[in-house]
Short mmCIF file of C-alpha atoms and ligand atoms in Angstrom, two decimals:
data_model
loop_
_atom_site.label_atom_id
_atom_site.label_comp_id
_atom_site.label_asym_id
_atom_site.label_seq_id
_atom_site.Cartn_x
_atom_site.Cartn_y
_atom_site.Cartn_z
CA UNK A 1 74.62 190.75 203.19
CA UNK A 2 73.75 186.89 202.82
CA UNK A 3 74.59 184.06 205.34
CA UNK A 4 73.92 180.25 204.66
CA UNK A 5 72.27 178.72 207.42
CA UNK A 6 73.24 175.28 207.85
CA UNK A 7 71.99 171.79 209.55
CA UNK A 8 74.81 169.35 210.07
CA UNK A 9 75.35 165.64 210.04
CA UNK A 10 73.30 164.99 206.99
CA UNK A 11 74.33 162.00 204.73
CA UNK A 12 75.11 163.44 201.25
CA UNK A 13 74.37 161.08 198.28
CA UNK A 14 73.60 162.66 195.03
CA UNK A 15 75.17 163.92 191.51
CA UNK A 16 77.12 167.67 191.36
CA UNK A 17 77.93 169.19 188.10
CA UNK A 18 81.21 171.09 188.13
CA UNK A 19 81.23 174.92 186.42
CA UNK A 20 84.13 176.53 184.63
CA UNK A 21 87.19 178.07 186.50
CA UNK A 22 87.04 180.66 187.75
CA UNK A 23 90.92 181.38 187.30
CA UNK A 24 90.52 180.41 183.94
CA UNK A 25 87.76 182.86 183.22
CA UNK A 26 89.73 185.62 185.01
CA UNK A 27 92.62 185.02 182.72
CA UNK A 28 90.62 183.85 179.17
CA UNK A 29 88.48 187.04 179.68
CA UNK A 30 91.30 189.81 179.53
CA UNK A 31 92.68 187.91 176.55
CA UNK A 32 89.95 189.19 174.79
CA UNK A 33 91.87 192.66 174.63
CA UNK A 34 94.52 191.40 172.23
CA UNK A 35 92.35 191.52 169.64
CA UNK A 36 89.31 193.40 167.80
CA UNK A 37 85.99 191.85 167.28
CA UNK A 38 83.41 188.86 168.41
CA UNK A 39 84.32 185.93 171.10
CA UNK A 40 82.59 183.11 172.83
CA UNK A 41 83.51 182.16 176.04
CA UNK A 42 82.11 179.08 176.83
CA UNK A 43 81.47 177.21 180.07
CA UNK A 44 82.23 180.49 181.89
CA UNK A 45 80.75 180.61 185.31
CA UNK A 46 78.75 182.97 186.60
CA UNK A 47 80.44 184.05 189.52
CA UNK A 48 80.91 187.39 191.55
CA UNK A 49 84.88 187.68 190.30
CA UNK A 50 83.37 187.12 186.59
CA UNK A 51 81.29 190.08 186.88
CA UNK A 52 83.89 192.38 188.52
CA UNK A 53 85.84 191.22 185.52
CA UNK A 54 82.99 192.50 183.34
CA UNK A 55 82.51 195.38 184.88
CA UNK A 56 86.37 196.40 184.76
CA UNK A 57 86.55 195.80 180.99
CA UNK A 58 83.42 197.52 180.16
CA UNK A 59 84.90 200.82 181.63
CA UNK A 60 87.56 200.15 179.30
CA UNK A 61 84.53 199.87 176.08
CA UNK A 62 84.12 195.95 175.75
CA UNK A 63 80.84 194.83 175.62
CA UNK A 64 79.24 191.20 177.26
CA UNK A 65 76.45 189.31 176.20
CA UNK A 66 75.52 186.43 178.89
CA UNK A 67 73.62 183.54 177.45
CA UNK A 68 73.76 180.53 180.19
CA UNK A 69 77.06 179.91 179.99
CA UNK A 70 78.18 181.30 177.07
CA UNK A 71 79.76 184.98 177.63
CA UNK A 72 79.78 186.86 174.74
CA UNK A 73 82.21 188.99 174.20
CA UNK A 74 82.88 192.03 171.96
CA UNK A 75 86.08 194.63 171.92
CA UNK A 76 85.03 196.69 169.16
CA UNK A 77 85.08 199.75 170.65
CA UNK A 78 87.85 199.51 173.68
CA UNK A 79 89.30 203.14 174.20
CA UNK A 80 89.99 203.23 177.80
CA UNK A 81 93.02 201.27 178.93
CA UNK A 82 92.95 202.04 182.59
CA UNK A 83 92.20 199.47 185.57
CA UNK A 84 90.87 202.06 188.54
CA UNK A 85 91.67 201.26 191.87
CA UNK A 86 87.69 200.94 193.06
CA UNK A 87 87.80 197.47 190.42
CA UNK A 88 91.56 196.44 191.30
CA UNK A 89 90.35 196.55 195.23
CA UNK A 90 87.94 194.03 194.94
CA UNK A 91 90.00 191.51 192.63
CA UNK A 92 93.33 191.06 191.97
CA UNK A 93 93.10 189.41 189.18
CA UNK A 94 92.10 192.94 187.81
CA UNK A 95 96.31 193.13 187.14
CA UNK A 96 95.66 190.64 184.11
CA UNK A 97 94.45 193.61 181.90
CA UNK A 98 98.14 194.63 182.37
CA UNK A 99 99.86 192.41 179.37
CA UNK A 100 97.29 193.07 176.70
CA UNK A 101 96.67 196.74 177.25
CA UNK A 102 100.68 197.73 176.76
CA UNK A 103 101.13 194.83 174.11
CA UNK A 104 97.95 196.11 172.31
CA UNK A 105 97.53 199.55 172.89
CA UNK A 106 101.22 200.34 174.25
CA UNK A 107 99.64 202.17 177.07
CA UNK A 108 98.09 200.86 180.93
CA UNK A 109 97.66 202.77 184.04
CA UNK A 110 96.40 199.98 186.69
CA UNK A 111 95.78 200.52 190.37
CA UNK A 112 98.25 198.55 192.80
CA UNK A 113 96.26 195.82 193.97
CA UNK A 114 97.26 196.26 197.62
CA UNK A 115 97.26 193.78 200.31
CA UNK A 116 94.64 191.31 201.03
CA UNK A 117 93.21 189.53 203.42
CA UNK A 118 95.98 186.84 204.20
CA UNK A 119 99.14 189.23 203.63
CA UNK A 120 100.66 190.60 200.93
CA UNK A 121 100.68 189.51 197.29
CA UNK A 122 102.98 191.56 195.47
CA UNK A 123 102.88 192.07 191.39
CA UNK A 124 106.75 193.02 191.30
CA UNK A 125 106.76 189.68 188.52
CA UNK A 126 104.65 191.24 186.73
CA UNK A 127 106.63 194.39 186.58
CA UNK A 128 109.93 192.94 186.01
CA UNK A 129 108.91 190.29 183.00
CA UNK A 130 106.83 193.77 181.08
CA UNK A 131 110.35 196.14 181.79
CA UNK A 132 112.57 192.84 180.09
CA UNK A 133 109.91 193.25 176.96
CA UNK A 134 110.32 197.22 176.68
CA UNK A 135 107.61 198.38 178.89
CA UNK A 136 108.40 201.71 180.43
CA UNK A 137 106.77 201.26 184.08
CA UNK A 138 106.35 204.09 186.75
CA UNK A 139 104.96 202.92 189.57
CA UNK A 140 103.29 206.76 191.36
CA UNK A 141 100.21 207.16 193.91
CA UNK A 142 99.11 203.38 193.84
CA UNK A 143 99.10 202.99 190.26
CA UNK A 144 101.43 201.40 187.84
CA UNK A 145 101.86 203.50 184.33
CA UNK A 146 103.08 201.42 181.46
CA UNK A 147 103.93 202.73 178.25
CA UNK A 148 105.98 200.90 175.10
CA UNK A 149 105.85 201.99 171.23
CA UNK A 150 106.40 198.15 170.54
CA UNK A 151 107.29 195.25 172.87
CA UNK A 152 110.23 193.30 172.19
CA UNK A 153 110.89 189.73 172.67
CA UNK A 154 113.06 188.82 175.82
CA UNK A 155 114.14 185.93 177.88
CA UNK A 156 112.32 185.93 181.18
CA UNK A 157 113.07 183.70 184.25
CA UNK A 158 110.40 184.12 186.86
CA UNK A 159 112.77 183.61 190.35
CA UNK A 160 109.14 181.86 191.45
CA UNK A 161 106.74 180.31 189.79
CA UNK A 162 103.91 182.81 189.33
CA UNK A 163 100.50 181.87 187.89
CA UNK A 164 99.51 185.41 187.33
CA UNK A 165 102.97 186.96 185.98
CA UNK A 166 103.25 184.00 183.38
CA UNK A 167 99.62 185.28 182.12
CA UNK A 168 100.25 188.49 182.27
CA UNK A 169 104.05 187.97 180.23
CA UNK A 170 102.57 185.41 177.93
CA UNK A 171 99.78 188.15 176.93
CA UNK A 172 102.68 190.32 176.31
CA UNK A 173 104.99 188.42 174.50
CA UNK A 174 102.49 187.13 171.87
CA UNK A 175 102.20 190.49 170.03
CA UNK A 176 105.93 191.61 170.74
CA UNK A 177 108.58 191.91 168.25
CA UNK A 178 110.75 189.05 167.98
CA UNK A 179 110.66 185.83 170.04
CA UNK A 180 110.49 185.30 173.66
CA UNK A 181 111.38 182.76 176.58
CA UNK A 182 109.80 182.63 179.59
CA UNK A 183 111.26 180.05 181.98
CA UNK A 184 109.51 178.67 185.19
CA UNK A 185 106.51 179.14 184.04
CA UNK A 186 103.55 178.26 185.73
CA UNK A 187 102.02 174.61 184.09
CA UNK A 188 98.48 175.47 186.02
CA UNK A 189 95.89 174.13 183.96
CA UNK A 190 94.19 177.28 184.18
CA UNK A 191 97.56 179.03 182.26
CA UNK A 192 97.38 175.92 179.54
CA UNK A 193 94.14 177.17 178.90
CA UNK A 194 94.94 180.78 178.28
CA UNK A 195 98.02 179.36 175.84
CA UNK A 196 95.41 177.12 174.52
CA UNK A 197 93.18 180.51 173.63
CA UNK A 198 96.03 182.42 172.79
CA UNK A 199 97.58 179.77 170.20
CA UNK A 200 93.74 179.42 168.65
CA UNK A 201 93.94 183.20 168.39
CA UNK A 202 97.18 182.98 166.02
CA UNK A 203 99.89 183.10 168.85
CA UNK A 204 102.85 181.45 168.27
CA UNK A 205 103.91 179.30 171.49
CA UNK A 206 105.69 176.38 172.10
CA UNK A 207 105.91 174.07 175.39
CA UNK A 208 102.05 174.38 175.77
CA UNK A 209 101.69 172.76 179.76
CA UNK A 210 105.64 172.84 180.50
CA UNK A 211 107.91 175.27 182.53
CA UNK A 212 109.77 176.74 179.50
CA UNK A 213 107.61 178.21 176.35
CA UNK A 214 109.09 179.83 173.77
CA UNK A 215 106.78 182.87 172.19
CA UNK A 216 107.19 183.97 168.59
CA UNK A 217 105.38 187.19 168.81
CA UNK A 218 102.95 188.35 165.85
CA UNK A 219 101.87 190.95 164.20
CA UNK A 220 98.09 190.59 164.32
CA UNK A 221 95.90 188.05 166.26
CA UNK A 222 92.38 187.64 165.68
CA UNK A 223 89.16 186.74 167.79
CA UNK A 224 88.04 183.08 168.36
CA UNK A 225 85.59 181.05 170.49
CA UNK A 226 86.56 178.74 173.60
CA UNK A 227 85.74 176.90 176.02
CA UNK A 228 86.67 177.29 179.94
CA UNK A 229 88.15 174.79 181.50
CA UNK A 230 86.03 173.21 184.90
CA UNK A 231 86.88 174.16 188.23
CA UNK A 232 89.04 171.99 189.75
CA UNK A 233 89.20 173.51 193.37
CA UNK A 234 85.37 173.56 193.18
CA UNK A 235 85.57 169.85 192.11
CA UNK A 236 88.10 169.14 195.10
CA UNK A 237 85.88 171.13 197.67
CA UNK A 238 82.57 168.58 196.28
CA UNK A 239 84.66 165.99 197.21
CA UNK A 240 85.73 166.93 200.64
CA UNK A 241 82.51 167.52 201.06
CA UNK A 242 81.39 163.96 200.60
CA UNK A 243 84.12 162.57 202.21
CA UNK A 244 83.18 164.64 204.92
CA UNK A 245 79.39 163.85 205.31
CA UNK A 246 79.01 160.26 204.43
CA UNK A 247 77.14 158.83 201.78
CA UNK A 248 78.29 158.83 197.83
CA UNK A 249 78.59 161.56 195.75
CA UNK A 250 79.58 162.09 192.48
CA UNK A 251 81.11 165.01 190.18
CA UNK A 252 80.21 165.55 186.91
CA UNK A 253 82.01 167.52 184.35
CA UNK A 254 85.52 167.77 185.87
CA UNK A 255 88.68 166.90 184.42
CA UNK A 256 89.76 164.55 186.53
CA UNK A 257 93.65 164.74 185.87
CA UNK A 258 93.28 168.31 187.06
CA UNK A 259 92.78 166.82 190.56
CA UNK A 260 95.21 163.93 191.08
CA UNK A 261 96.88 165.25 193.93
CA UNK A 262 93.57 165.64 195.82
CA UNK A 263 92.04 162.20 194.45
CA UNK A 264 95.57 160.72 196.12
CA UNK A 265 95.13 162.46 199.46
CA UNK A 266 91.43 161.64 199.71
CA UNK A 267 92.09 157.88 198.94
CA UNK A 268 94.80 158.02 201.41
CA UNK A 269 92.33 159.10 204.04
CA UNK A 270 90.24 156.12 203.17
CA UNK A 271 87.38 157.42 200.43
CA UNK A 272 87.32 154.96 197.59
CA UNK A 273 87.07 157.30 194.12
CA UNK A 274 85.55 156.07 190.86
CA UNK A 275 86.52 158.14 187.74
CA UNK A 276 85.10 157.34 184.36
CA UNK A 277 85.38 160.10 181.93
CA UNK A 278 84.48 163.42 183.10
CA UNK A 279 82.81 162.43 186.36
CA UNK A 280 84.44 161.14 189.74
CA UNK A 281 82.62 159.28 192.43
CA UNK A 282 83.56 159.72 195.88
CA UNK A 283 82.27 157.10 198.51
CA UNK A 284 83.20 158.22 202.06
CA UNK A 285 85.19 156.17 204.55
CA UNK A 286 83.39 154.64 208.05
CA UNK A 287 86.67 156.47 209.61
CA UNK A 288 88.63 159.08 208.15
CA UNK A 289 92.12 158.65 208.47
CA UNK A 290 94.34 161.78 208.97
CA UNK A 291 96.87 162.45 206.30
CA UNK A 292 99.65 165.57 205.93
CA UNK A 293 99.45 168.07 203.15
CA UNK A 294 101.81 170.31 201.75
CA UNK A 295 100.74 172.79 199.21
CA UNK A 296 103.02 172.67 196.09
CA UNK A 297 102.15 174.45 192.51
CA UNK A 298 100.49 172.33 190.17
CA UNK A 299 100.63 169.51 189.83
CA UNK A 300 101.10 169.42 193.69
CA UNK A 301 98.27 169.70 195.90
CA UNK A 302 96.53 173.21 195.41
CA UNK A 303 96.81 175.96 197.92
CA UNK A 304 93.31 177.15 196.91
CA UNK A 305 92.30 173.48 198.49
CA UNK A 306 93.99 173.78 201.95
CA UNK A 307 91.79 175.35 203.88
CA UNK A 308 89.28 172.65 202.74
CA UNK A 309 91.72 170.11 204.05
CA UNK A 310 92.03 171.38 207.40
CA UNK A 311 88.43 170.94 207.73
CA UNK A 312 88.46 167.37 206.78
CA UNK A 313 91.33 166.73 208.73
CA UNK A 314 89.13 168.08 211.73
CA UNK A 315 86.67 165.27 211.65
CA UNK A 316 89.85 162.86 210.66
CA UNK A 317 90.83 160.12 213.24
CA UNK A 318 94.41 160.98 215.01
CA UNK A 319 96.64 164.32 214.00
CA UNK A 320 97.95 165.71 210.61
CA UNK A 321 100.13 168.80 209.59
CA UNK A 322 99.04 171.12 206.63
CA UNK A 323 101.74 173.37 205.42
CA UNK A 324 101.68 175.93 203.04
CA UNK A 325 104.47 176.78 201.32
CA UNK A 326 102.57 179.16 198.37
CA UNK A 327 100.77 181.52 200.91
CA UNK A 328 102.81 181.62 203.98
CA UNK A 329 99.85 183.63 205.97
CA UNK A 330 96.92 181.76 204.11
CA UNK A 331 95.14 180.56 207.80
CA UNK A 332 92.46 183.05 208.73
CA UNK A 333 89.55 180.35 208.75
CA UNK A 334 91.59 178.85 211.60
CA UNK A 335 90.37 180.90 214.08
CA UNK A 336 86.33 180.65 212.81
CA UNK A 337 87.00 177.01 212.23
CA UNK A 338 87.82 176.57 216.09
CA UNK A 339 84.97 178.40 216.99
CA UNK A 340 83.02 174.91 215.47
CA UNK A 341 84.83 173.01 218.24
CA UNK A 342 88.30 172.06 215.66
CA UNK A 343 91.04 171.49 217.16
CA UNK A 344 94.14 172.98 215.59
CA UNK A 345 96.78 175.00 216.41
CA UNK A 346 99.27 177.23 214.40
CA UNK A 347 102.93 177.42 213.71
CA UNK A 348 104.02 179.70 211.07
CA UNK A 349 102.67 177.78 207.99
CA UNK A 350 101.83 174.99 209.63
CA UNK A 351 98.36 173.75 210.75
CA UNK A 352 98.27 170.41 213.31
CA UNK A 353 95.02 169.36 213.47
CA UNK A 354 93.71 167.17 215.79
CA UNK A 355 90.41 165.71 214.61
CA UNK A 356 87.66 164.74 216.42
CA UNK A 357 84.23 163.70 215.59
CA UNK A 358 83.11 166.96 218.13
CA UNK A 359 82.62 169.83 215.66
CA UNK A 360 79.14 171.50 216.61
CA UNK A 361 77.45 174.42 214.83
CA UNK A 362 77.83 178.06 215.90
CA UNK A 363 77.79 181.33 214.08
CA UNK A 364 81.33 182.16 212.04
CA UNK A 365 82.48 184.28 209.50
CA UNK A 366 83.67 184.33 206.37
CA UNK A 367 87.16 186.01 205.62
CA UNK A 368 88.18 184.93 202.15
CA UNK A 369 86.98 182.96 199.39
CA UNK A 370 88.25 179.31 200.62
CA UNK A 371 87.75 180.04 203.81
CA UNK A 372 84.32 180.15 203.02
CA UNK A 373 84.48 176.93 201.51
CA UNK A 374 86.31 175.33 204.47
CA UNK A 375 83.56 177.02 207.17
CA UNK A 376 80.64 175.23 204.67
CA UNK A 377 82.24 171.99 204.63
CA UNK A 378 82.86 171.95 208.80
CA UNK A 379 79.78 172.94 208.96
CA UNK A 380 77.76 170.43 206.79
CA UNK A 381 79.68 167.69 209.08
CA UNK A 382 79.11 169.46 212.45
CA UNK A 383 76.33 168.73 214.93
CA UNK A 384 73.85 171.08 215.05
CA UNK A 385 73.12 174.60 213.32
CA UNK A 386 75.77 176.91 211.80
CA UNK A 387 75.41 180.16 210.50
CA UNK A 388 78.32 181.34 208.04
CA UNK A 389 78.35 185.04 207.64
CA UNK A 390 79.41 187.37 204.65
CA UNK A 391 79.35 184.31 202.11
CA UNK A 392 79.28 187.27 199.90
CA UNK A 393 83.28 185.75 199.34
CA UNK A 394 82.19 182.69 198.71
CA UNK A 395 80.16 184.00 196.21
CA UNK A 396 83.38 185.01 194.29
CA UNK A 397 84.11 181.50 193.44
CA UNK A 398 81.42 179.09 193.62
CA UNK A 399 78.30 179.09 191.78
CA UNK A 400 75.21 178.26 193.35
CA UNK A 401 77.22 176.01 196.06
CA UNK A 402 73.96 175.98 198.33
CA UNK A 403 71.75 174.93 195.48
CA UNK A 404 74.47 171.76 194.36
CA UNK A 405 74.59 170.65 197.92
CA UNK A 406 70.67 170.74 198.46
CA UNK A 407 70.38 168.63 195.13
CA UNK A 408 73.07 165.90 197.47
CA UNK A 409 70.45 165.73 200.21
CA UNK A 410 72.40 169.04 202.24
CA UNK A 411 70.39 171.12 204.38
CA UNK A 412 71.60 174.58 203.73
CA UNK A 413 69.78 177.93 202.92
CA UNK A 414 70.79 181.28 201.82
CA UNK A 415 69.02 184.32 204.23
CA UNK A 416 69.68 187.78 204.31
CA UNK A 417 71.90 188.98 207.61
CA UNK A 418 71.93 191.69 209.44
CA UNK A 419 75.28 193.05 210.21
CA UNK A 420 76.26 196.00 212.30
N1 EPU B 1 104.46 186.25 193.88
C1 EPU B 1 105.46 187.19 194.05
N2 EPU B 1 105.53 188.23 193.16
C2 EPU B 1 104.65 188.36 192.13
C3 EPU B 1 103.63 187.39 191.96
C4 EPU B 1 103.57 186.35 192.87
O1 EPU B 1 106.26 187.11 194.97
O2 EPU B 1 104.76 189.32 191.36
C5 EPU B 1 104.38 185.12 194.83
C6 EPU B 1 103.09 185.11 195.63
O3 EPU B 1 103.17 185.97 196.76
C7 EPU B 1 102.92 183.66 195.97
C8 EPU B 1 103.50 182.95 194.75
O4 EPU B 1 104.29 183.91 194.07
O5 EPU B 1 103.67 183.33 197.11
C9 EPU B 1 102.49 182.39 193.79
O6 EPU B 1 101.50 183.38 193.50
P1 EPU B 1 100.81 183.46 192.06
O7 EPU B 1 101.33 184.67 191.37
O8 EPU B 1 100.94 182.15 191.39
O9 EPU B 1 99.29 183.72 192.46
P2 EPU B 1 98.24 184.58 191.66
O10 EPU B 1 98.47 184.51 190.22
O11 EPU B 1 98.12 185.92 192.31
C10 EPU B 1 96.57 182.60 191.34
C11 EPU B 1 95.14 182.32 191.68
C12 EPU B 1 95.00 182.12 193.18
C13 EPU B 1 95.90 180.96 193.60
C14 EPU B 1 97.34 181.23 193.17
C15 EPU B 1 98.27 180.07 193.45
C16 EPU B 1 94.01 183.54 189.96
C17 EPU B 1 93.12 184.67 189.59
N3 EPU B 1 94.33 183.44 191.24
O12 EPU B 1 96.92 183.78 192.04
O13 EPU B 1 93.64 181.77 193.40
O14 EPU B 1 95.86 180.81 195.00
O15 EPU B 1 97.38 181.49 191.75
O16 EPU B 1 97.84 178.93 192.79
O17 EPU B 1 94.38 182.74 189.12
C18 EPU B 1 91.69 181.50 194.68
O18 EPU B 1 91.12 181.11 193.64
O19 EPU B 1 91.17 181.38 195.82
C19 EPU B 1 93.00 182.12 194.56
C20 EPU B 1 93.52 182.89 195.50
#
């Protein structure tokens, strides 16, 4: 198991590129399923979740190709349409296989994903929006059986809005008989960029980036190439960090209206931002000021990004509440966070945070992917050394964080722990 070893309070001044999303990947890669032959994924990142991905849909007989950041991908030969439970364990976005494997093949068994590590996520969404387009769905012995001769176009209205269950009903719908409409849909960019892929692919779908779209399912689609969209929590989690550690930093191939709501919140805490084009340049402030956040679905500010807020707010002058109203439970870096000297305590969904310029390195550990993030960020700003353990989470998500921050002047190394 890795740790990162870090040595706080260094200025960070430098350029960061920005990789391809993750949740884009996760979604753009089970596409592939909907149709026979030869893709390109490009700008995919290569990221621990990517190759569970891979790993899931090469049980099912799809074969990869990585050349830098190019995935190549080839479904040929897919005759397995099962998701087992020792994939679905480590990822949830495993479930995605779900919509293309009964709208393709009319036939899925996938493993429950379970709980995980900040309470439970359930998939019932999912399940609902595939029964309203014909699937037949037993759920027995952690695994959900879905079966259908031919979807059929339906109208679905998610109760809440669901990144995951629009990609997984939008997979559906596009090869179902007769026209669907799925309403509250989930306008993450990472979900425009599966409709982008799917459209390319000969989907027919209207209200591309809106909360209704209307699906005119096809016969046939065929195989294309794409590329991923960048990462904007990995973008947003670059900038903390250099609003967090002084100095000037700036991103580089980011889509900068992906980010708004965080580019608002940082300039409200006193960081002037620069964007031209693709890249945004963060200069810190002298003082950071504290400023409330409540997580909202895009194009609110990102749940995936709270955790890195409470960390700012840490080393923020006065007090600020972070709620979050996506993942009720979605604190566990709270407690490892404290441990580095932050001051914050916990209501429900609410974080106050009472920052302080007293954070000082210790040994924590890593309990989920942005909590990773968040432990990294307090501990590039605290005094001292900090160790963060099991970054093998981090790992999920970022790519090379330790090598991007090093290039901004970051003292942080990757060493083997020992863990009993
Ligand atoms: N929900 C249900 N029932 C369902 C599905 C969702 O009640 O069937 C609830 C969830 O419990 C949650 C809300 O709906 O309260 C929104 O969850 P959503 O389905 O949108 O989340 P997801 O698709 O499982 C994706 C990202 C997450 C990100 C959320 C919210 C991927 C692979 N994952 O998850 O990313 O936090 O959207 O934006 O796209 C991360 O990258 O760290 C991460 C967790």
């Amino acid at each position: 198991m890795d740790k990162f070893i870090i040595r706080g309070s260094k200025k960070l001044n430098g350029i960061i590129p920005i990789g391809g999303a993750k949740n884009a990947s996760l979604a753009l890669m089970p596409a592939t399923l909907l149709a026979s032959g030869k893709y390109e994924l490009l700008n995919t990142p290569n990221l621990r979740d990517v190759t569970t991905m891979i790993k899931l849909l090469s049980s099912m007989g799809v074969s990869f190709e990585q050349k830098d950041s190019t995935l190549h991908v080839n479904t040929f030969r897919v005759n397995k349409f099962e998701a087992p439970y020792e994939h679905v364990k480590k990822m949830r976005a495993s479930i995605y296989v779900l919509g293309p494997l009964i709208a393709r093949y009319g036939n899925a068994k996938v493993s429950l994903p379970g709980g995980c590590a900040w309470g439970p996520r359930p998939v019932n969404l999912h399940i609902e929006a595939l029964k309203k387009l014909g699937a037949s769905i037993e759920v027995e012995r952690g695994y959900i059986n879905a079966k259908a001769k031919r979807l059929k176009g339906a109208k679905i209205n998610f109760d809440i809005s669901s990144v995951g269950a629009t990609g997984n009903t939008l997979m559906a719908a596009v090869l179902a008989k007769g026209s669907s409409k799925i309403e509250n849909a989930a306008i993450e960019p990472e979900i425009t960029n599966l409709v982008e892929m799917l459209i390319s692919m000969g989907a027919k779908i209207n209200g591309i980036g809106t909360t209704i779209l209307e699906v005119e399912g096809v016969d046939e689609l065929h195989p294309i190439s794409i590329s991923t969209i960048p990462d904007r929590i990995e973008a947003g989690t670059m900038l903390i960090a250099g609003a967090m550690c002084g100095g000037k930093i700036t991103i580089t191939n980011c889509e900068p209206k992906h980010i708004t709501s965080v580019l608002l919140k940082l300039k409200e805490a006193g960081a002037k931002i620069k964007i031209s084009g693709s890249s945004v340049t963060i200069s810190a402030p002298k003082i950071i000021k504290s400023v409330d956040v409540t997580t909202e679905v895009y194009p609110g500010f990102p749940t995936d990004m709270q955790a890195q807020w409470i960390s700012l707010m840490s080393v923020a002058k006065g007090i600020s509440k972070i709620t979050d109203t996506v993942y009720y439970d979605r604190f566990s870096h709270v407690p490892e966070l404290q441990r580095l000297g932050a001051n914050i305590s916990l209501s429900e969904n609410i974080a106050t945070v009472k920052g302080s310029n007293k954070l000082a390195g210790a040994k924590v550990m890593s309990t989920d992917l942005r909590a990773s993030a968040a432990l990294i960020l307090a501990g590039l700003a605290a005094k001292g050394e900090t160790e963060v353990l099991r970054v093998y989470h981090l790992d999920r998500g970022y790519e090379s964080i330790e090598k991007k921050l090093q290039a901004a002047g970051a003292n942080i190394t990757r060493a083997s722990a020992e863990e009993f």
